Short mmCIF file of C-alpha atoms in Angstrom, two decimals:
data_model
loop_
_atom_site.label_atom_id
_atom_site.label_comp_id
_atom_site.label_asym_id
_atom_site.label_seq_id
_atom_site.Cartn_x
_atom_site.Cartn_y
_atom_site.Cartn_z
CA GLN A 1 -31.96 92.63 -38.84
CA LYS A 2 -32.14 91.13 -35.37
CA GLU A 3 -29.85 88.22 -34.59
CA VAL A 4 -32.81 86.17 -33.37
CA GLU A 5 -36.30 86.47 -34.79
CA GLN A 6 -39.37 85.13 -33.01
CA ASP A 7 -43.02 85.77 -33.74
CA PRO A 8 -44.44 87.53 -30.66
CA GLY A 9 -47.93 86.09 -31.18
CA PRO A 10 -50.25 85.92 -29.36
CA LEU A 11 -50.87 82.32 -30.28
CA SER A 12 -54.16 80.86 -29.10
CA VAL A 13 -54.84 77.11 -29.27
CA PRO A 14 -57.45 74.76 -27.79
CA GLU A 15 -56.53 72.43 -24.97
CA GLY A 16 -54.94 69.23 -26.23
CA ALA A 17 -53.51 70.79 -29.39
CA ILE A 18 -49.93 70.42 -30.52
CA VAL A 19 -48.15 73.75 -30.31
CA SER A 20 -45.24 74.70 -32.53
CA LEU A 21 -43.03 77.62 -31.53
CA ASN A 22 -40.17 78.76 -33.71
CA CYS A 23 -37.13 80.99 -33.90
CA THR A 24 -34.77 81.82 -36.71
CA TYR A 25 -31.31 83.23 -36.29
CA SER A 26 -28.65 84.79 -38.45
CA ASN A 27 -25.46 84.21 -36.49
CA SER A 28 -23.94 80.92 -37.61
CA ALA A 29 -21.69 80.98 -34.54
CA PHE A 30 -24.61 80.08 -32.28
CA GLN A 31 -24.07 76.57 -30.97
CA TYR A 32 -26.20 76.35 -27.83
CA PHE A 33 -29.97 76.69 -27.93
CA MET A 34 -32.42 77.04 -25.09
CA TRP A 35 -36.12 77.47 -24.56
CA TYR A 36 -37.41 79.30 -21.53
CA ARG A 37 -40.97 79.63 -20.28
CA GLN A 38 -41.98 82.84 -18.55
CA TYR A 39 -45.22 83.29 -16.70
CA SER A 40 -46.53 86.80 -16.27
CA ARG A 41 -44.48 88.81 -13.77
CA LYS A 42 -42.10 85.92 -13.14
CA GLY A 43 -38.55 85.10 -14.15
CA PRO A 44 -37.85 82.76 -17.09
CA GLU A 45 -37.70 79.03 -16.36
CA LEU A 46 -35.40 76.81 -18.37
CA LEU A 47 -37.35 74.19 -20.31
CA MET A 48 -34.93 72.73 -22.83
CA TYR A 49 -31.23 72.95 -23.59
CA THR A 50 -29.82 71.60 -26.84
CA TYR A 51 -26.46 71.67 -28.49
CA SER A 52 -26.52 69.63 -31.65
CA SER A 53 -28.88 69.53 -34.59
CA GLY A 54 -31.77 67.13 -34.27
CA ASN A 55 -34.49 66.49 -31.74
CA LYS A 56 -34.50 66.36 -27.96
CA GLU A 57 -37.54 65.19 -26.07
CA ASP A 58 -38.55 65.79 -22.46
CA GLY A 59 -42.04 64.76 -21.51
CA ARG A 60 -44.52 66.74 -23.57
CA PHE A 61 -41.80 69.01 -24.92
CA THR A 62 -39.62 68.41 -27.97
CA ALA A 63 -36.88 70.80 -29.04
CA GLN A 64 -35.67 70.69 -32.60
CA VAL A 65 -32.58 72.34 -34.03
CA ASP A 66 -31.73 72.70 -37.71
CA LYS A 67 -28.40 74.47 -37.92
CA SER A 68 -28.26 74.32 -41.70
CA SER A 69 -31.46 76.39 -41.87
CA LYS A 70 -30.69 78.39 -38.71
CA TYR A 71 -34.07 77.40 -37.36
CA ILE A 72 -35.14 76.03 -34.00
CA SER A 73 -38.51 74.84 -32.78
CA LEU A 74 -40.26 73.84 -29.60
CA PHE A 75 -43.21 71.49 -29.81
CA ILE A 76 -45.67 71.05 -26.97
CA ARG A 77 -47.91 67.99 -27.14
CA ASP A 78 -51.26 67.72 -25.41
CA SER A 79 -51.17 71.39 -24.48
CA GLN A 80 -52.75 72.40 -21.18
CA PRO A 81 -54.09 75.72 -19.90
CA SER A 82 -51.14 75.74 -17.49
CA ASP A 83 -48.85 75.99 -20.54
CA SER A 84 -50.19 79.49 -21.16
CA ALA A 85 -47.11 81.68 -20.87
CA THR A 86 -44.51 83.47 -22.95
CA TYR A 87 -41.90 81.20 -24.51
CA LEU A 88 -38.48 82.65 -25.14
CA CYS A 89 -35.83 81.11 -27.32
CA ALA A 90 -32.24 81.90 -26.40
CA MET A 91 -28.91 81.02 -27.89
CA SER A 92 -25.21 81.53 -27.40
CA SER A 93 -21.94 80.79 -29.12
CA LEU A 94 -18.68 79.07 -28.30
CA LEU A 95 -17.08 82.49 -28.34
CA THR A 96 -19.11 83.44 -25.30
CA GLY A 97 -18.63 80.11 -23.59
CA GLY A 98 -21.79 78.10 -23.82
CA GLY A 99 -24.39 79.49 -21.46
CA ASN A 100 -22.71 82.84 -21.18
CA LYS A 101 -24.29 85.91 -22.67
CA LEU A 102 -27.52 84.69 -24.15
CA THR A 103 -29.22 86.32 -27.09
CA PHE A 104 -32.97 86.12 -26.66
CA GLY A 105 -35.86 86.16 -29.06
CA THR A 106 -38.70 88.53 -28.27
CA GLY A 107 -40.82 85.68 -26.92
CA THR A 108 -44.08 84.16 -28.17
CA GLN A 109 -47.14 84.58 -26.01
CA LEU A 110 -49.13 81.35 -25.89
CA LYS A 111 -52.66 80.92 -24.62
CA VAL A 112 -54.19 77.47 -24.28
CA GLU A 113 -57.94 77.68 -23.97
CA LEU A 114 -60.33 75.22 -22.39
CA GLY B 1 -32.83 72.64 -11.43
CA ALA B 2 -30.78 75.35 -9.78
CA VAL B 3 -32.64 77.96 -7.74
CA VAL B 4 -32.07 81.69 -7.78
CA SER B 5 -33.90 84.09 -5.51
CA GLN B 6 -34.34 87.85 -5.67
CA HIS B 7 -35.27 90.34 -3.01
CA PRO B 8 -37.38 92.36 -2.94
CA SER B 9 -39.95 91.05 -5.38
CA ARG B 10 -41.53 94.46 -5.70
CA VAL B 11 -40.45 97.94 -4.69
CA ILE B 12 -41.98 101.38 -5.01
CA CYS B 13 -39.77 104.38 -4.37
CA LYS B 14 -39.70 108.11 -4.82
CA SER B 15 -37.74 109.73 -7.60
CA GLY B 16 -34.17 110.47 -6.54
CA THR B 17 -33.80 107.64 -4.07
CA SER B 18 -31.60 104.57 -4.47
CA VAL B 19 -32.85 101.02 -4.53
CA LYS B 20 -30.86 97.84 -3.90
CA ILE B 21 -31.90 94.50 -5.37
CA GLU B 22 -30.34 91.26 -4.15
CA CYS B 23 -29.81 88.14 -6.22
CA ARG B 24 -28.86 84.88 -4.54
CA SER B 25 -28.05 81.45 -5.90
CA LEU B 26 -29.51 79.13 -3.29
CA ASP B 27 -28.17 75.70 -4.16
CA PHE B 28 -25.17 76.36 -6.38
CA GLN B 29 -22.22 78.68 -6.60
CA ALA B 30 -22.42 81.22 -9.39
CA THR B 31 -19.10 82.73 -10.33
CA THR B 32 -20.97 84.67 -12.98
CA MET B 33 -24.30 86.39 -12.61
CA PHE B 34 -26.19 88.48 -15.11
CA TRP B 35 -28.59 91.38 -14.70
CA TYR B 36 -31.38 92.02 -17.17
CA ARG B 37 -34.25 94.43 -17.45
CA GLN B 38 -37.49 93.71 -19.20
CA PHE B 39 -40.14 96.17 -20.31
CA PRO B 40 -43.75 95.03 -20.73
CA LYS B 41 -44.22 92.61 -23.61
CA GLN B 42 -40.57 92.84 -24.56
CA SER B 43 -37.72 90.42 -24.23
CA LEU B 44 -34.91 90.48 -21.73
CA MET B 45 -32.20 93.04 -22.30
CA LEU B 46 -28.83 92.24 -20.77
CA MET B 47 -27.54 95.09 -18.64
CA ALA B 48 -24.33 93.69 -17.23
CA THR B 49 -22.30 90.61 -16.47
CA SER B 50 -21.08 90.26 -12.92
CA ASN B 51 -18.11 88.11 -11.96
CA GLU B 52 -17.38 87.29 -8.34
CA GLY B 53 -14.61 89.43 -6.97
CA SER B 54 -14.19 91.65 -9.99
CA LYS B 55 -15.85 94.63 -11.65
CA ALA B 56 -18.97 94.08 -13.66
CA THR B 57 -18.97 94.35 -17.44
CA TYR B 58 -21.73 96.62 -18.69
CA GLU B 59 -23.50 96.45 -22.02
CA GLN B 60 -23.37 99.38 -24.36
CA GLY B 61 -25.73 102.13 -23.30
CA VAL B 62 -25.98 101.03 -19.66
CA GLU B 63 -24.64 103.62 -17.22
CA LYS B 64 -22.35 101.91 -14.75
CA ASP B 65 -22.56 104.81 -12.31
CA LYS B 66 -26.32 104.57 -12.27
CA PHE B 67 -26.59 100.80 -12.02
CA LEU B 68 -24.04 99.71 -9.44
CA ILE B 69 -23.33 96.01 -9.34
CA ASN B 70 -21.49 94.18 -6.59
CA HIS B 71 -20.72 90.45 -6.67
CA ALA B 72 -19.09 89.97 -3.30
CA SER B 73 -19.56 86.22 -2.96
CA LEU B 74 -20.27 83.15 -5.06
CA THR B 75 -23.91 83.24 -4.07
CA LEU B 76 -24.78 86.92 -3.91
CA SER B 77 -24.87 89.76 -6.39
CA THR B 78 -26.55 93.12 -5.83
CA LEU B 79 -27.81 95.76 -8.22
CA THR B 80 -28.27 99.28 -6.89
CA VAL B 81 -30.27 101.72 -8.97
CA THR B 82 -28.95 105.09 -7.87
CA SER B 83 -31.00 108.28 -8.01
CA ALA B 84 -33.88 106.41 -9.56
CA HIS B 85 -36.21 108.16 -11.99
CA PRO B 86 -39.58 107.11 -13.39
CA GLU B 87 -37.94 105.90 -16.61
CA ASP B 88 -36.03 103.35 -14.50
CA SER B 89 -39.31 101.65 -13.67
CA SER B 90 -39.02 98.16 -15.06
CA PHE B 91 -38.77 94.46 -14.27
CA TYR B 92 -35.23 93.57 -13.23
CA ILE B 93 -34.18 89.94 -13.46
CA CYS B 94 -30.93 88.31 -12.45
CA SER B 95 -29.52 84.95 -13.43
CA GLY B 96 -26.73 82.75 -12.19
CA LEU B 97 -24.52 80.69 -14.43
CA SER B 98 -24.36 77.09 -13.35
CA GLY B 99 -21.30 74.99 -13.82
CA GLY B 100 -21.07 71.48 -15.13
CA ILE B 101 -21.25 70.04 -18.61
CA GLN B 102 -24.36 71.94 -19.62
CA GLU B 103 -23.47 75.32 -18.27
CA THR B 104 -26.51 77.53 -18.55
CA GLN B 105 -28.31 80.39 -16.86
CA TYR B 106 -30.94 79.99 -14.17
CA PHE B 107 -33.11 83.01 -13.56
CA GLY B 108 -34.50 84.60 -10.47
CA PRO B 109 -38.19 85.52 -10.14
CA GLY B 110 -37.57 89.16 -10.92
CA THR B 111 -38.01 92.46 -9.08
CA ARG B 112 -40.61 94.95 -10.20
CA LEU B 113 -39.43 98.51 -9.62
CA LEU B 114 -41.82 101.44 -9.75
CA VAL B 115 -40.36 104.91 -9.36
CA LEU B 116 -42.89 107.61 -8.62
#
């Protein structure tokens, strides 16, 4: 079993839809959770960084962490064609010092259609 | 956010040659940098952790003599793929670890290597 599970998609939604992206994990030591967006042939771009359980909002993006269920989500409101990309969840533990040594999900490919 | 650059963005080389990839943190000092490789439609696989002024730590299965890493300054790390073979063709991405309260990794744009 992988430490981090993420549905690879592809996920196709119409413009304006609310998108829900999810990851589950098995390592209870994970304390830091991140979402990265990666456009084709580009490096990942940090979107959200969360530490505690609960919600964190930034513009159209909301990150949600449920440590009791070992489940994290990224919601995108009013999705745009420019949101079409691969979304990677990543996490790390106190043992590896916060942002050190990230464990990534496989990434979910999202396509927002006009 | 913090900016990381990579050079070159794309390189094509003949089998048996060596290729050097540079990773620079442009607006912050990165005492730690990471090197990843990514195959098409797959996630990032950590190759090694590079600390300024010391030897890199390689992940299991990564040949340190084949993938030479040098982290000579707080803003520059290099990855040299020695005696490259077609199976080394991949997308290589570096990241720099920022400091501060929310220490996290910022990634470069990646280098696409094609070995013929």
